[in-house]
PDB file of C-alpha atoms in Angstrom:
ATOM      1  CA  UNK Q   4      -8.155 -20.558   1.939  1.00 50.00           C
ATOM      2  CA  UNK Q   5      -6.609 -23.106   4.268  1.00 54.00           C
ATOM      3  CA  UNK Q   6      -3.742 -23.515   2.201  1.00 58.00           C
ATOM      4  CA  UNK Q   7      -2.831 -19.839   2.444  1.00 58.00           C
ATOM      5  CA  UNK Q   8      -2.677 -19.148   6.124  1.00 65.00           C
ATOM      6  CA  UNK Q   9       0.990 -19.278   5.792  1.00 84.00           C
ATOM      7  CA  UNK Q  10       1.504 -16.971   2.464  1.00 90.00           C
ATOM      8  CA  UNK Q  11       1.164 -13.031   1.802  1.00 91.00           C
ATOM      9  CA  UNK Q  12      -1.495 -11.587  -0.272  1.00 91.00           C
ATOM     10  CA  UNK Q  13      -2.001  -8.198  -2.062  1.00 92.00           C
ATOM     11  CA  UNK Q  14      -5.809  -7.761  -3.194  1.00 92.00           C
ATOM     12  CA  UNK Q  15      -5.673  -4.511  -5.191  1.00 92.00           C
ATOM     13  CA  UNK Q  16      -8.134  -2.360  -5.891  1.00 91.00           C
ATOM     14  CA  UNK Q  17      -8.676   0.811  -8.001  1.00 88.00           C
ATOM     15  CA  UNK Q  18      -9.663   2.797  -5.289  1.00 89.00           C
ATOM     16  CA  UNK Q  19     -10.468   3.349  -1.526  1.00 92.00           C
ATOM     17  CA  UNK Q  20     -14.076   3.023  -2.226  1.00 93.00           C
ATOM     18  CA  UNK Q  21     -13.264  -0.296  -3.317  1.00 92.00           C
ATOM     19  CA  UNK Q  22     -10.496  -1.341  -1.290  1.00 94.00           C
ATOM     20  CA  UNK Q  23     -12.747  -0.750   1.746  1.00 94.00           C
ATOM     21  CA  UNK Q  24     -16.074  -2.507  -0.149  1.00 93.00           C
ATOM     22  CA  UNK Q  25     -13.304  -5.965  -0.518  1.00 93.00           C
ATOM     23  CA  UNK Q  26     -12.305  -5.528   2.969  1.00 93.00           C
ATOM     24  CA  UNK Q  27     -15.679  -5.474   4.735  1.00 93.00           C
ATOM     25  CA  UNK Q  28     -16.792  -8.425   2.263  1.00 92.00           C
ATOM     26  CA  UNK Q  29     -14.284 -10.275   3.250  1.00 89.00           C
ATOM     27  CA  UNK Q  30     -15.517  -9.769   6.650  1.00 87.00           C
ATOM     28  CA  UNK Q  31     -18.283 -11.771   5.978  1.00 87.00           C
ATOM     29  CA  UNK Q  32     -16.875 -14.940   5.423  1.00 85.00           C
ATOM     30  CA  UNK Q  33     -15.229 -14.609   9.390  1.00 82.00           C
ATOM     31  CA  UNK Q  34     -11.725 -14.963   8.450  1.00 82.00           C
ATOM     32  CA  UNK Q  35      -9.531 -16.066  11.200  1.00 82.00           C
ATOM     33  CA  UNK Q  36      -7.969 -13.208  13.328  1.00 80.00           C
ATOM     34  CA  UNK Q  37      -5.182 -11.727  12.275  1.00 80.00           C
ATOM     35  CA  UNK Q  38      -5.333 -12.915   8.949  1.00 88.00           C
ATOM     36  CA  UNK Q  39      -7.237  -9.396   7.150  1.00 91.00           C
ATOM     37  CA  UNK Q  40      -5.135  -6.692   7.003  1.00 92.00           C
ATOM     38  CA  UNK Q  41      -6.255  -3.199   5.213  1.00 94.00           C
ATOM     39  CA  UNK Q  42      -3.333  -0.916   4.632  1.00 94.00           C
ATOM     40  CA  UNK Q  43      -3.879   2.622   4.335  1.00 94.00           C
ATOM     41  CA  UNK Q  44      -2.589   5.148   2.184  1.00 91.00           C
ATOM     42  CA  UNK Q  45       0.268   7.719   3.314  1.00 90.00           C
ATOM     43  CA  UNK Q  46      -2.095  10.617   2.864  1.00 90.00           C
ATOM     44  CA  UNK Q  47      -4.212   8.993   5.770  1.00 93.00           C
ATOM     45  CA  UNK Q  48      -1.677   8.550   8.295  1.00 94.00           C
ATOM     46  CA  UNK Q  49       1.257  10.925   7.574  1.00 95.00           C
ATOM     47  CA  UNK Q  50       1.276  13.366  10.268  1.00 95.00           C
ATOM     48  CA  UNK Q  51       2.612  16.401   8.487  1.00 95.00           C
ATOM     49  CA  UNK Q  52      -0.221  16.195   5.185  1.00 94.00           C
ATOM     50  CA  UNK Q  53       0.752  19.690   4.286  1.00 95.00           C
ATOM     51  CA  UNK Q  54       4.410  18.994   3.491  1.00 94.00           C
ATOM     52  CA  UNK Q  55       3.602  15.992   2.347  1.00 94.00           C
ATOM     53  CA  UNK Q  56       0.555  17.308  -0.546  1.00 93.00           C
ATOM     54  CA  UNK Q  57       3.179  20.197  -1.270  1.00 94.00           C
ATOM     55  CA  UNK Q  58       5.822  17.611  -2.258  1.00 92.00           C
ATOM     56  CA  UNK Q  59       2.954  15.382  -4.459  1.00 90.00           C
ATOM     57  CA  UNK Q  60       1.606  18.662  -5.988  1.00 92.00           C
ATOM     58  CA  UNK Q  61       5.122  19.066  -6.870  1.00 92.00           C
ATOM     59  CA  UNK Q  62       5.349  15.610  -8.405  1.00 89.00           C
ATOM     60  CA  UNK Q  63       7.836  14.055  -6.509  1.00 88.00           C
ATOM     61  CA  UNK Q  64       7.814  10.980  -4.580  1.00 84.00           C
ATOM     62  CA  UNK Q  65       7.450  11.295  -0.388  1.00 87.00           C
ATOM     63  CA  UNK Q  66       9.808   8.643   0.204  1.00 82.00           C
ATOM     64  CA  UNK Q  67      12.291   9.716  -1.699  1.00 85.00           C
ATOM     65  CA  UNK Q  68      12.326  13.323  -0.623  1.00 88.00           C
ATOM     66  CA  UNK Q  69      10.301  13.679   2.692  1.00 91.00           C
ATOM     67  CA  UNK Q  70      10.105  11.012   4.820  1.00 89.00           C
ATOM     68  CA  UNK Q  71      14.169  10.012   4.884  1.00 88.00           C
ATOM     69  CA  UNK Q  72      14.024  13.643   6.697  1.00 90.00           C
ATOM     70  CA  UNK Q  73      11.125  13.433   8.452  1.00 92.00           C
ATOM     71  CA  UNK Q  74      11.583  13.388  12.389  1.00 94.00           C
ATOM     72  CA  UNK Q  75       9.016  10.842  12.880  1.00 92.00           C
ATOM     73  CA  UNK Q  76      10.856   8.643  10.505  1.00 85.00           C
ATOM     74  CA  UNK Q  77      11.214   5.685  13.269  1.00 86.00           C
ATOM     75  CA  UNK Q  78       7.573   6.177  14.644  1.00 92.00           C
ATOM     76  CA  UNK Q  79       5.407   7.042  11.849  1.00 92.00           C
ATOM     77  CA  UNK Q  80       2.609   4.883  11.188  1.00 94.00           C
ATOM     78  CA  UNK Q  81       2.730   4.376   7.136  1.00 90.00           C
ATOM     79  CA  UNK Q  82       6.064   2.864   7.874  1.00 87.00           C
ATOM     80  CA  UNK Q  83       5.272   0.800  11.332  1.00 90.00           C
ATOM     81  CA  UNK Q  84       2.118  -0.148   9.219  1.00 91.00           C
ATOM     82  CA  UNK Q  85       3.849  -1.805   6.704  1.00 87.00           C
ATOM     83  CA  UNK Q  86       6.927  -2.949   9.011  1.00 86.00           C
ATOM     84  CA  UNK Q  87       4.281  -5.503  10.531  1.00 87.00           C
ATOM     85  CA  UNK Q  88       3.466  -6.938   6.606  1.00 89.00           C
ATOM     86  CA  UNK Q  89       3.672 -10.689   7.175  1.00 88.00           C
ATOM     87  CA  UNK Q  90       1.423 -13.307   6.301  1.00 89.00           C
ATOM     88  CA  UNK Q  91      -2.517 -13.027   5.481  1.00 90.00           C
ATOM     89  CA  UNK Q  92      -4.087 -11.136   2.790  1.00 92.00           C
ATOM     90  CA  UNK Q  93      -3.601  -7.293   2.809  1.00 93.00           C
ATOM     91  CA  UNK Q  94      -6.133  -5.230   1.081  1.00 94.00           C
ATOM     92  CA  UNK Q  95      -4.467  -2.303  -0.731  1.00 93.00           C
ATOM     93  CA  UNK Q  96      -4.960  -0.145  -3.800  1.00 90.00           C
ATOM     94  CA  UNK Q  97      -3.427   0.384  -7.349  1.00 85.00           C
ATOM     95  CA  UNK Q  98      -1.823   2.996  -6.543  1.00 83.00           C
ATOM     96  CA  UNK Q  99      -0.322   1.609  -3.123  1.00 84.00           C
ATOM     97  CA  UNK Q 100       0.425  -1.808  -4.997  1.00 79.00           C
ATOM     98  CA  UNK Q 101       2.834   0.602  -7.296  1.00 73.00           C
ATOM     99  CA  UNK Q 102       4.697   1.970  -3.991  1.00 73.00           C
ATOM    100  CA  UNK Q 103       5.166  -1.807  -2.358  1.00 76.00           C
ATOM    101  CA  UNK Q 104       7.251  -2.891  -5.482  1.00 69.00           C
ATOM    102  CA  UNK Q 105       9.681  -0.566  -3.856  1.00 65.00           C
ATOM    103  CA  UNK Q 106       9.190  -2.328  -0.758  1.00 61.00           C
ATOM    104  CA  UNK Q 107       9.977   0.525   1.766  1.00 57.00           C
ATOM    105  CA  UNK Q 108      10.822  -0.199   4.581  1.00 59.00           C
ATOM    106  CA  UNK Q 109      12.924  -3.084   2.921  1.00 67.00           C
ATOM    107  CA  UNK Q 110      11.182  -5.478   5.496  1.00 68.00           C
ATOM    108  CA  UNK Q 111       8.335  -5.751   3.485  1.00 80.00           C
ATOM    109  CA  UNK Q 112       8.170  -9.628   1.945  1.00 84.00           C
ATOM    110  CA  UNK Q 113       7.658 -10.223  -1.340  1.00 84.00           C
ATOM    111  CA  UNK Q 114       3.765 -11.407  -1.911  1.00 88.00           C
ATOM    112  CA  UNK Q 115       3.261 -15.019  -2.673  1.00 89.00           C
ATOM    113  CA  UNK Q 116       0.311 -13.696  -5.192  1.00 89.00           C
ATOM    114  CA  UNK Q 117      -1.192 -10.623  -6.014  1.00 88.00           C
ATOM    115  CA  UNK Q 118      -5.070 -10.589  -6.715  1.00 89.00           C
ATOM    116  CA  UNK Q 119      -5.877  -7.594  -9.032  1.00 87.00           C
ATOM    117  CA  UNK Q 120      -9.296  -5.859  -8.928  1.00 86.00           C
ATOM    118  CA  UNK Q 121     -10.317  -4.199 -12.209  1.00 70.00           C
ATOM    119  CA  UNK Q 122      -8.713  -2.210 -14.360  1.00 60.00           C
ATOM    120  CA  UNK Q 123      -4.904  -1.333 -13.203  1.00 56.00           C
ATOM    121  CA  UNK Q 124      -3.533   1.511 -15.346  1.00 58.00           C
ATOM    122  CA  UNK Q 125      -6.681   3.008 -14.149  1.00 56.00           C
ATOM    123  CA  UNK Q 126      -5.449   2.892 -10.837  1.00 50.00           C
ATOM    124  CA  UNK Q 127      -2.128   4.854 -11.562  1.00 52.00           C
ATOM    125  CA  UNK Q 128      -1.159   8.591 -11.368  1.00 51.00           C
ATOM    126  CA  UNK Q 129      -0.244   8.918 -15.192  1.00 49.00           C
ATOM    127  CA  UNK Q 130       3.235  10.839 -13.549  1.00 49.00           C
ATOM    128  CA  UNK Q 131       3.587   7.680 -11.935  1.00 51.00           C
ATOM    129  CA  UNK Q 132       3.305   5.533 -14.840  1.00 48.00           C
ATOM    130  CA  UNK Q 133       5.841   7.866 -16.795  1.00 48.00           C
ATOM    131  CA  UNK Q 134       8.099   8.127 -13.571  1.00 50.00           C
ATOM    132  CA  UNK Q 135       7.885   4.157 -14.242  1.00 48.00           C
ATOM    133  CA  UNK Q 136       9.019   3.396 -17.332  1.00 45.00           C
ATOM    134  CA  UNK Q 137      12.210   6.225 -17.442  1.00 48.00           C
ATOM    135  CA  UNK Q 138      13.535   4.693 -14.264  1.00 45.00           C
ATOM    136  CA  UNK Q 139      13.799   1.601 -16.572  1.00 42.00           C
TER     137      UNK Q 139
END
């Protein structure tokens, strides 16, 4: 672990359930401060949910259609969230993991390793998975 206090981490898991059972484990051990990080899913901290489950219902993705609009773009906490994404290890799920390769906002780094938790394609919306592979 001492050779990581300098690098960026993604532990994914398939769930919340999970992603919130790793993070208090973790907690255990007494990790340094500022070194845990849990991010949280859009659906948590969006503050307009309705619009935003209309547009997933729909099948589309927020961040391409919602939040460039949104008038909380600049202080909405999914995005400040993830603006802060620097060092430490960062407890997310599948699905999130998916959203990060498109690292939005752009400022987030790219992960010196990636620790994956069970099964992934269990972990993504089979949409998703098809969205995927025909942007490819």
């Amino acid at each position: 672990a001492k050779n990581m206090t300098h690098k960026l981490v993604f532990y994914s898991s398939l769930n919340k359930k999970l992603q919130e059972e790793a993070y208090n484990k973790i907690q255990d051990f007494k990790p340094p401060t500022g070194t845990i990080h849990m991010l949280h899913s859009k659906e948590d901290q969006c503050l307009h949910k309705d619009e935003l489950n209309n547009v997933i219902n729909q099948g589309y993705m927020p961040f391409r259609i919602l939040c460039p609009h949104c008038e909380n773009h600049t202080n909405c906490p999914y995005t400040l969230e993830r603006k802060t994404i620097s060092t430490g290890i960062y407890f997310v799920t599948h699905p999130m993991l998916h959203y990060l390769k498109y690292r939005i906002p752009q400022s987030i780094p790219v992960p010196d390793m990636i620790v994956v938790d069970e099964n992934i394609l269990k972990g993504f919306y089979l949409q998703e998975l098809l969205l995927f592979h025909i942007s490819y």
